[in-house]
Tab-separated table of C-alpha atoms and ligand atoms in Angstrom:
chain	number	residue	atom	x	y	z
A	1286	UNK	CA	0.338	0.020	0.085
A	1287	UNK	CA	1.065	3.314	-0.545
A	1288	UNK	CA	0.023	7.122	-1.807
A	1289	UNK	CA	0.345	8.619	-5.478
A	1290	UNK	CA	-0.324	11.479	-7.012
A	1291	UNK	CA	-3.996	11.461	-8.799
A	1292	UNK	CA	-3.527	14.973	-9.728
A	1293	UNK	CA	-1.495	18.076	-9.222
A	1294	UNK	CA	-2.782	21.721	-10.908
A	1295	UNK	CA	-1.318	25.303	-10.092
A	1296	UNK	CA	-1.991	29.154	-10.781
A	1297	UNK	CA	-0.878	32.965	-10.187
A	1298	UNK	CA	-2.710	36.089	-10.672
A	1299	UNK	CA	-2.104	37.961	-13.888
A	1300	UNK	CA	0.064	40.413	-13.381
A	1301	UNK	CA	3.771	40.865	-14.217
A	1302	UNK	CA	5.668	43.246	-12.157
A	1303	UNK	CA	9.042	42.425	-13.875
A	1304	UNK	CA	12.813	43.933	-12.402
A	1305	UNK	CA	12.228	47.407	-14.784
A	1306	UNK	CA	8.767	47.119	-12.977
A	1307	UNK	CA	10.986	47.593	-9.111
A	1308	UNK	CA	13.766	50.200	-10.169
A	1309	UNK	CA	11.236	53.241	-10.445
A	1310	UNK	CA	10.097	51.339	-6.668
A	1311	UNK	CA	13.675	51.254	-5.443
A	1312	UNK	CA	16.872	51.769	-5.788
A	1313	UNK	CA	18.018	48.129	-7.059
A	1314	UNK	CA	18.185	47.177	-11.218
A	1315	UNK	CA	17.266	45.104	-13.030
A	1316	UNK	CA	21.284	43.993	-13.390
A	1317	UNK	CA	21.797	43.387	-9.447
A	1318	UNK	CA	18.402	40.310	-9.801
A	1319	UNK	CA	19.167	38.684	-11.936
A	1320	UNK	CA	22.275	38.462	-10.907
A	1321	UNK	CA	22.615	37.829	-7.395
A	1322	UNK	CA	19.071	36.010	-7.429
A	1323	UNK	CA	17.563	35.181	-11.065
A	1324	UNK	CA	14.566	36.081	-10.917
A	1325	UNK	CA	13.495	39.073	-13.671
A	1326	UNK	CA	9.992	38.589	-13.315
A	1327	UNK	CA	6.846	37.864	-10.070
A	1328	UNK	CA	3.523	37.883	-10.344
A	1329	UNK	CA	1.216	39.766	-8.479
A	1330	UNK	CA	-2.091	39.168	-6.821
A	1331	UNK	CA	-4.739	41.585	-7.664
A	1332	UNK	CA	-5.821	43.667	-4.213
A	1333	UNK	CA	-9.046	42.236	-3.774
A	1334	UNK	CA	-7.589	38.652	-4.172
A	1335	UNK	CA	-6.788	37.092	-0.900
A	1336	UNK	CA	-4.623	33.605	-0.400
A	1337	UNK	CA	-7.656	31.195	-0.445
A	1338	UNK	CA	-8.759	32.751	-4.101
A	1339	UNK	CA	-5.599	31.744	-5.520
A	1340	UNK	CA	-5.360	28.980	-3.761
A	1341	UNK	CA	-9.185	27.687	-5.527
A	1342	UNK	CA	-7.894	28.248	-8.947
A	1343	UNK	CA	-4.752	26.274	-8.162
A	1344	UNK	CA	-7.414	23.320	-6.349
A	1345	UNK	CA	-9.353	23.574	-9.026
A	1346	UNK	CA	-6.779	22.251	-11.769
A	1347	UNK	CA	-5.696	19.597	-9.484
A	1348	UNK	CA	-9.136	18.311	-8.898
A	1349	UNK	CA	-9.776	17.953	-12.853
A	1350	UNK	CA	-6.788	16.976	-13.281
A	1351	UNK	CA	-7.412	14.194	-10.898
A	1352	UNK	CA	-11.218	13.622	-12.815
A	1353	UNK	CA	-12.258	13.417	-9.022
A	1354	UNK	CA	-15.467	15.493	-7.321
A	1355	UNK	CA	-14.329	18.158	-3.921
A	1356	UNK	CA	-17.009	16.438	-2.268
A	1357	UNK	CA	-14.890	13.046	-2.637
A	1358	UNK	CA	-12.078	14.940	-0.363
A	1359	UNK	CA	-11.342	13.407	2.629
A	1360	UNK	CA	-8.897	16.477	3.674
A	1361	UNK	CA	-7.951	19.360	2.587
A	1362	UNK	CA	-4.406	21.005	3.591
A	1363	UNK	CA	-2.583	24.548	3.164
A	1364	UNK	CA	0.162	25.211	3.706
A	1365	UNK	CA	0.736	29.157	3.961
A	1366	UNK	CA	2.665	31.908	6.014
A	1367	UNK	CA	-0.318	34.058	4.178
A	1368	UNK	CA	-3.139	33.603	5.422
A	1369	UNK	CA	-6.253	35.103	4.143
A	1370	UNK	CA	-6.707	35.586	7.638
A	1371	UNK	CA	-5.029	34.252	12.047
A	1372	UNK	CA	-8.464	32.449	11.803
A	1373	UNK	CA	-10.341	30.876	10.546
A	1374	UNK	CA	-7.952	28.579	8.561
A	1375	UNK	CA	-7.068	29.172	4.420
A	1376	UNK	CA	-8.054	25.227	4.500
A	1377	UNK	CA	-11.778	25.875	5.268
A	1378	UNK	CA	-12.443	29.017	3.861
A	1379	UNK	CA	-11.340	26.944	0.759
A	1380	UNK	CA	-13.069	24.273	0.981
A	1381	UNK	CA	-16.425	26.322	1.256
A	1382	UNK	CA	-15.271	28.157	-2.494
A	1383	UNK	CA	-14.814	23.733	-4.150
A	1384	UNK	CA	-17.832	22.793	-1.599
A	1385	UNK	CA	-15.953	20.033	-0.497
A	1386	UNK	CA	-18.463	19.214	2.107
A	1387	UNK	CA	-16.745	15.204	3.515
A	1388	UNK	CA	-12.999	17.298	3.712
A	1389	UNK	CA	-12.185	17.998	7.172
A	1390	UNK	CA	-9.574	21.037	7.210
A	1391	UNK	CA	-6.654	22.805	9.002
A	1392	UNK	CA	-3.434	25.015	7.561
A	1393	UNK	CA	-0.116	23.943	7.770
A	1394	UNK	CA	3.115	26.595	8.963
A	1395	UNK	CA	6.312	25.411	7.908
A	1396	UNK	CA	7.560	28.828	5.779
A	1397	UNK	CA	9.067	27.739	2.263
A	1398	UNK	CA	8.848	23.803	3.459
A	1399	UNK	CA	5.192	24.470	4.310
A	1400	UNK	CA	3.825	21.998	0.871
A	1401	UNK	CA	6.689	18.997	1.689
A	1402	UNK	CA	5.829	19.372	5.336
A	1403	UNK	CA	1.587	18.438	4.179
A	1404	UNK	CA	2.309	15.585	2.053
A	1405	UNK	CA	4.189	14.424	4.395
A	1406	UNK	CA	1.561	15.004	6.094
A	1407	UNK	CA	-1.128	14.197	4.150
A	1408	UNK	CA	1.251	10.636	3.769
A	1409	UNK	CA	0.965	9.581	7.219
A	1410	UNK	CA	-3.007	10.147	6.151
A	1411	UNK	CA	-3.201	8.287	4.065
A	1412	UNK	CA	-1.696	5.004	4.289
A	1413	UNK	CA	-2.402	4.625	8.211
A	1414	UNK	CA	-6.122	5.080	8.133
A	1415	UNK	CA	-7.867	3.216	5.497
A	1416	UNK	CA	-10.800	5.657	5.665
A	1417	UNK	CA	-8.842	8.711	4.266
A	1418	UNK	CA	-8.538	7.849	0.512
A	1419	UNK	CA	-8.181	11.048	-1.250
A	1420	UNK	CA	-6.531	14.508	-0.305
A	1421	UNK	CA	-5.836	17.877	-1.768
A	1422	UNK	CA	-2.458	20.077	-0.539
A	1423	UNK	CA	-2.056	23.276	-1.161
A	1424	UNK	CA	1.086	25.838	-1.299
A	1425	UNK	CA	-0.793	28.935	-1.764
A	1426	UNK	CA	1.489	32.376	-0.574
A	1427	UNK	CA	0.539	36.367	-1.924
A	1428	UNK	CA	3.651	37.042	0.043
A	1429	UNK	CA	2.848	40.772	-2.079
A	1430	UNK	CA	0.758	41.576	0.928
A	1431	UNK	CA	3.901	40.858	3.352
A	1432	UNK	CA	6.538	41.821	1.092
A	1433	UNK	CA	7.701	45.787	3.101
A	1434	UNK	CA	7.656	47.619	-0.704
A	1435	UNK	CA	10.418	50.326	0.779
A	1436	UNK	CA	12.838	47.279	1.787
A	1437	UNK	CA	15.073	46.520	-2.146
A	1438	UNK	CA	16.625	43.823	-0.361
A	1439	UNK	CA	13.299	41.433	0.276
A	1440	UNK	CA	11.184	43.428	-2.206
A	1441	UNK	CA	12.682	42.014	-5.369
A	1442	UNK	CA	12.304	38.070	-4.403
A	1443	UNK	CA	9.048	37.663	-3.536
A	1444	UNK	CA	5.991	36.564	-5.813
A	1445	UNK	CA	2.336	35.140	-5.578
A	1446	UNK	CA	0.868	32.070	-6.428
A	1447	UNK	CA	-0.528	28.917	-5.506
A	1448	UNK	CA	0.459	25.010	-5.921
A	1449	UNK	CA	-1.850	21.698	-5.472
A	1450	UNK	CA	-1.533	18.146	-5.756
A	1451	UNK	CA	-4.906	15.367	-5.018
A	1452	UNK	CA	-3.569	12.968	-3.294
A	1453	UNK	CA	-5.213	8.858	-3.346
A	1454	UNK	CA	-3.601	5.738	-2.747
A	1455	UNK	CA	-2.645	3.083	-5.128
A	1456	UNK	CA	-2.998	-1.218	-3.814
A	1457	UNK	CA	0.314	-2.206	-4.761
A	1458	UNK	CA	3.808	-0.345	-3.529
A	1459	UNK	CA	5.079	-0.598	-7.086
A	1460	UNK	CA	2.591	3.223	-7.712
A	1461	UNK	CA	4.124	4.893	-4.561
A	1462	UNK	CA	5.052	7.562	-5.226
A	1463	UNK	CA	6.873	9.043	-2.397
A	1464	UNK	CA	9.882	7.146	-1.509
A	1465	UNK	CA	11.458	8.463	1.164
A	1466	UNK	CA	11.659	11.427	3.652
A	1467	UNK	CA	13.465	13.500	5.017
A	1468	UNK	CA	11.757	16.938	7.684
A	1469	UNK	CA	13.661	18.953	10.483
A	1470	UNK	CA	13.812	21.712	11.798
A	1471	UNK	CA	16.076	24.417	13.807
A	1472	UNK	CA	14.125	26.655	16.417
A	1473	UNK	CA	17.168	27.886	17.394
A	1474	UNK	CA	17.204	30.569	14.839
A	1475	UNK	CA	13.753	32.261	14.288
A	1476	UNK	CA	14.944	34.941	14.021
A	1477	UNK	CA	16.125	35.179	10.491
A	1478	UNK	CA	13.587	35.283	9.064
A	1479	UNK	CA	10.290	36.586	10.299
A	1480	UNK	CA	7.361	39.032	10.737
A	1481	UNK	CA	7.353	40.020	14.482
A	1482	UNK	CA	4.342	41.468	14.913
A	1483	UNK	CA	0.564	40.257	14.566
A	1484	UNK	CA	1.018	37.819	16.626
A	1485	UNK	CA	0.411	36.807	20.869
A	1486	UNK	CA	3.723	38.237	21.438
A	1487	UNK	CA	3.490	41.473	19.872
A	1488	UNK	CA	-0.161	42.509	18.925
A	1489	UNK	CA	-1.284	44.974	16.176
A	1490	UNK	CA	-0.081	48.434	17.123
A	1491	UNK	CA	0.614	52.091	16.116
A	1492	UNK	CA	4.039	51.193	17.168
A	1493	UNK	CA	4.011	48.708	15.786
A	1494	UNK	CA	2.869	49.730	12.243
A	1495	UNK	CA	5.162	52.641	12.116
A	1496	UNK	CA	7.977	50.317	12.681
A	1497	UNK	CA	7.162	48.593	10.099
A	1498	UNK	CA	6.605	44.809	12.365
A	1499	UNK	CA	4.128	43.215	10.322
A	1500	UNK	CA	6.475	42.803	7.283
A	1501	UNK	CA	8.905	39.808	6.485
A	1502	UNK	CA	11.821	40.593	8.073
A	1503	UNK	CA	15.105	38.112	6.623
A	1504	UNK	CA	18.888	37.960	7.048
A	1505	UNK	CA	19.680	37.372	3.135
A	1506	UNK	CA	23.079	35.876	3.180
A	1507	UNK	CA	22.319	34.245	6.857
A	1508	UNK	CA	18.926	32.268	5.554
A	1509	UNK	CA	21.918	31.914	2.160
A	1510	UNK	CA	24.203	29.898	4.451
A	1511	UNK	CA	21.632	28.064	6.071
A	1512	UNK	CA	19.191	27.013	3.169
A	1513	UNK	CA	22.562	25.251	1.135
A	1514	UNK	CA	23.579	23.285	4.234
A	1515	UNK	CA	20.284	21.751	5.458
A	1516	UNK	CA	19.560	21.631	2.134
A	1517	UNK	CA	21.862	19.591	0.786
A	1518	UNK	CA	21.540	17.319	4.212
A	1519	UNK	CA	17.987	16.750	3.966
A	1520	UNK	CA	18.843	14.983	0.447
A	1521	UNK	CA	21.898	13.203	1.068
A	1522	UNK	CA	19.395	11.585	4.100
A	1523	UNK	CA	16.589	11.285	1.490
A	1524	UNK	CA	18.424	9.193	-1.428
A	1525	UNK	CA	20.652	7.302	1.996
A	1526	UNK	CA	16.897	6.008	2.962
A	1527	UNK	CA	16.577	4.997	-0.535
A	1528	UNK	CA	19.240	3.493	-1.793
A	1529	UNK	CA	19.432	6.052	-5.143
A	1530	UNK	CA	22.440	7.646	-6.166
A	1531	UNK	CA	22.835	10.881	-6.668
A	1532	UNK	CA	22.513	10.387	-10.471
A	1533	UNK	CA	19.505	7.977	-11.316
A	1534	UNK	CA	17.485	11.524	-10.762
A	1535	UNK	CA	15.760	13.157	-12.966
A	1536	UNK	CA	14.747	16.174	-11.896
A	1537	UNK	CA	16.000	18.047	-8.137
A	1538	UNK	CA	13.676	20.209	-7.581
A	1539	UNK	CA	14.019	22.399	-5.146
A	1540	UNK	CA	11.873	25.533	-2.987
A	1541	UNK	CA	12.416	28.073	-5.129
A	1542	UNK	CA	14.925	31.068	-3.710
A	1543	UNK	CA	17.517	32.104	-5.519
A	1544	UNK	CA	19.363	30.168	-8.460
A	1545	UNK	CA	22.860	31.122	-6.445
A	1546	UNK	CA	20.929	28.360	-3.124
A	1547	UNK	CA	19.749	26.107	-6.749
A	1548	UNK	CA	23.094	25.777	-7.658
A	1549	UNK	CA	25.279	25.649	-4.566
A	1550	UNK	CA	23.180	22.570	-3.193
A	1551	UNK	CA	22.686	20.465	-6.784
A	1552	UNK	CA	26.176	20.906	-7.488
A	1553	UNK	CA	27.208	20.010	-3.625
A	1554	UNK	CA	24.960	16.304	-4.784
A	1555	UNK	CA	26.580	16.317	-7.910
A	1556	UNK	CA	23.831	17.011	-9.951
A	1557	UNK	CA	24.048	18.737	-13.339
A	1558	UNK	CA	22.530	22.087	-13.964
A	1559	UNK	CA	20.305	20.668	-16.194
A	1560	UNK	CA	19.194	18.480	-14.003
A	1561	UNK	CA	17.952	20.893	-11.949
A	1562	UNK	CA	13.776	22.068	-11.996
A	1563	UNK	CA	14.243	25.732	-12.240
A	1564	UNK	CA	11.291	28.806	-12.701
A	1565	UNK	CA	12.524	31.176	-10.403
A	1566	UNK	CA	13.263	33.461	-13.585
A	1567	UNK	CA	9.358	33.826	-14.210
A	1568	UNK	CA	7.848	34.108	-10.318
A	1569	UNK	CA	10.815	34.456	-7.864
A	1570	UNK	CA	10.303	32.850	-4.621
A	1571	UNK	CA	6.528	32.388	-3.914
A	1572	UNK	CA	7.812	30.222	-0.437
A	1573	UNK	CA	5.468	26.715	-0.034
A	1574	UNK	CA	3.423	28.101	-3.574
A	1575	UNK	CA	6.978	27.472	-5.728
A	1576	UNK	CA	7.744	23.594	-5.728
A	1577	UNK	CA	4.024	23.010	-6.921
A	1578	UNK	CA	4.631	25.371	-9.046
A	1579	UNK	CA	7.456	23.438	-11.035
A	1580	UNK	CA	5.522	19.836	-10.397
A	1581	UNK	CA	2.546	21.418	-12.006
A	1582	UNK	CA	4.289	22.420	-14.825
A	1583	UNK	CA	6.850	19.676	-14.954
A	1584	UNK	CA	3.225	16.898	-15.791
A	1585	UNK	CA	1.959	19.590	-18.355
A	1586	UNK	CA	4.724	19.588	-19.304
A	1587	UNK	CA	5.347	15.827	-19.695
A	1588	UNK	CA	8.530	16.587	-18.720
A	1589	UNK	CA	9.004	13.101	-16.870
A	1590	UNK	CA	8.137	10.162	-17.234
A	1591	UNK	CA	6.211	7.577	-15.193
A	1592	UNK	CA	9.816	5.753	-12.610
A	1593	UNK	CA	11.358	8.926	-13.005
A	1594	UNK	CA	12.651	9.997	-9.986
A	1595	UNK	CA	12.082	13.747	-8.511
A	1596	UNK	CA	13.811	14.676	-5.596
A	1597	UNK	CA	11.651	17.878	-3.960
A	1598	UNK	CA	13.616	19.888	-1.554
A	1599	UNK	CA	12.495	22.940	0.548
A	1600	UNK	CA	14.184	24.941	3.483
A	1601	UNK	CA	12.397	28.034	4.142
A	1602	UNK	CA	11.163	30.389	8.150
A	1603	UNK	CA	11.456	28.711	11.603
A	1604	UNK	CA	14.070	27.409	10.013
A	1605	UNK	CA	12.712	24.275	8.966
A	1606	UNK	CA	13.467	21.959	5.611
A	1607	UNK	CA	12.394	19.080	3.892
A	1608	UNK	CA	13.044	17.125	0.777
A	1609	UNK	CA	10.805	13.831	-0.766
A	1610	UNK	CA	11.885	11.464	-2.703
A	1611	UNK	CA	9.337	11.125	-5.876
A	1612	UNK	CA	8.587	7.824	-7.836
A	1613	UNK	CA	6.956	9.835	-10.576
B	2424	UT7	O1	12.270	31.295	1.019
B	2424	UT7	C1	13.090	30.692	1.937
B	2424	UT7	C2	14.527	31.930	2.409
B	2424	UT7	N1	15.141	32.923	1.537
B	2424	UT7	C3	15.907	32.653	0.690
B	2424	UT7	O2	16.231	31.423	0.752
B	2424	UT7	C4	16.412	33.373	0.605
B	2424	UT7	C5	18.495	33.766	1.137
B	2424	UT7	N2	19.300	34.569	0.406
B	2424	UT7	C6	18.966	34.776	-0.881
B	2424	UT7	O3	18.785	34.845	-1.721
B	2424	UT7	C7	20.814	36.252	-0.892
B	2424	UT7	O4	21.142	36.937	0.288
B	2424	UT7	C8	20.073	37.950	-1.570
B	2424	UT7	C9	19.623	37.643	-2.550
B	2424	UT7	C10	18.890	38.058	-0.382
B	2424	UT7	C11	21.156	38.968	-1.121
B	2424	UT7	O5	21.979	38.488	-1.545
B	2424	UT7	P1	23.849	38.860	-1.222
B	2424	UT7	O6	24.172	38.198	-2.257
B	2424	UT7	O7	23.561	37.936	-0.168
B	2424	UT7	O8	23.745	40.117	-1.020
B	2424	UT7	P2	23.619	41.018	0.261
B	2424	UT7	O9	22.843	40.808	0.981
B	2424	UT7	O10	24.991	40.463	1.484
B	2424	UT7	O11	24.323	42.717	-0.572
B	2424	UT7	C12	25.283	42.518	-0.859
B	2424	UT7	C13	25.077	44.149	-1.115
B	2424	UT7	C14	24.237	45.225	0.279
B	2424	UT7	O12	25.292	46.551	-0.550
B	2424	UT7	P3	26.856	47.110	0.033
B	2424	UT7	O13	26.424	46.828	1.512
B	2424	UT7	O14	27.438	45.440	-0.337
B	2424	UT7	O15	26.951	47.957	-0.703
B	2424	UT7	C15	23.427	45.703	-0.367
B	2424	UT7	O16	22.311	46.952	0.380
B	2424	UT7	O17	23.505	44.694	-2.271
B	2424	UT7	C16	22.767	45.482	-1.621
B	2424	UT7	N3	21.609	45.510	-2.047
B	2424	UT7	C17	20.788	45.297	-3.110
B	2424	UT7	N4	21.618	46.457	-4.114
B	2424	UT7	C18	20.694	46.407	-5.162
B	2424	UT7	C19	20.316	44.682	-1.021
B	2424	UT7	N5	19.868	44.542	-1.813
B	2424	UT7	C20	19.083	44.735	-3.047
B	2424	UT7	C21	18.562	44.845	-4.384
B	2424	UT7	N6	19.567	46.401	-5.011
B	2424	UT7	N7	17.801	44.904	-4.456
């Protein structure tokens, strides 16, 4: 027994914000952004769109690809750091939009590692309990709503989008898509990537607003170093657990943070650049959405064939990290 991917979908908002647009907003340049990050443009949601709307676009396509109705879902897990509101959960808001009346729904917060954490949870639920048959997992973000558009060191990096997977059971282990996984966290680094205010520690006040503490704050170069070390370590553990050599991996699908990070991770794993899936130039860093966006492009573009190994790896605030070896 195991699980398999029944359908994948993604959604990005229409509005494109290019590096040249950003040059008019902050003291930056297309040249700096491209050489330091690989990003050329990102998508920005409309003012009236919330994260659940982006998630709904991706979920509808994933359900269509799976050929199932929303009522067939047993659970919905939304991974996001930009939930519609603190509560109720964005998963419940999405449930109503989809009409998934038989699902139990919750949000999961593991920053950029969120989709992989959600996959691990869904895998455990499906394999441990026979009453759960179909689960929708989604990584969705409206990062434009938490980015400080006056801070050039962060605002050039992020974008909005959503990626969704419908997961179901399979009878024989041959079809099982999750071969191995490794998840980890290190709470010693909570302050290098965070939104300082707006929670119980520092509730919203005139002072927190004046101090711009409701925006994402990041110590970029520290995060960079931790990201490479953690993802490489985690990927190696997964490959070892699966008994798979790096050369056998068809695609390394890393969280799309910065092409320099992706290249460094691939280099240390001995995976050639042609084996690294990258769309960071088009979408920037979309946090929990990024791996879902990649997987949807791989699926719709026919870029992987049955039996191919895809090594998914992510890293984010918390700190959190996760790697999953998928058999396509
Ligand atoms: O999603 C998971 C979490 N996020 C990440 O994984 C992101 C990890 N970090 C990074 O990707 C990189 O650290 C950044 C892209 C954020 C920054 O690149 P860097 O090579 O580490 O640059 P830096 O922060 O060391 O800054 C170098 C210089 C600084 O100027 P000085 O002090 O050398 O004069 C910055 O002020 O670049 C300056 N700078 C900029 N210049 C033009 C920072 N942002 C910009 C900008 N445009 N947008």
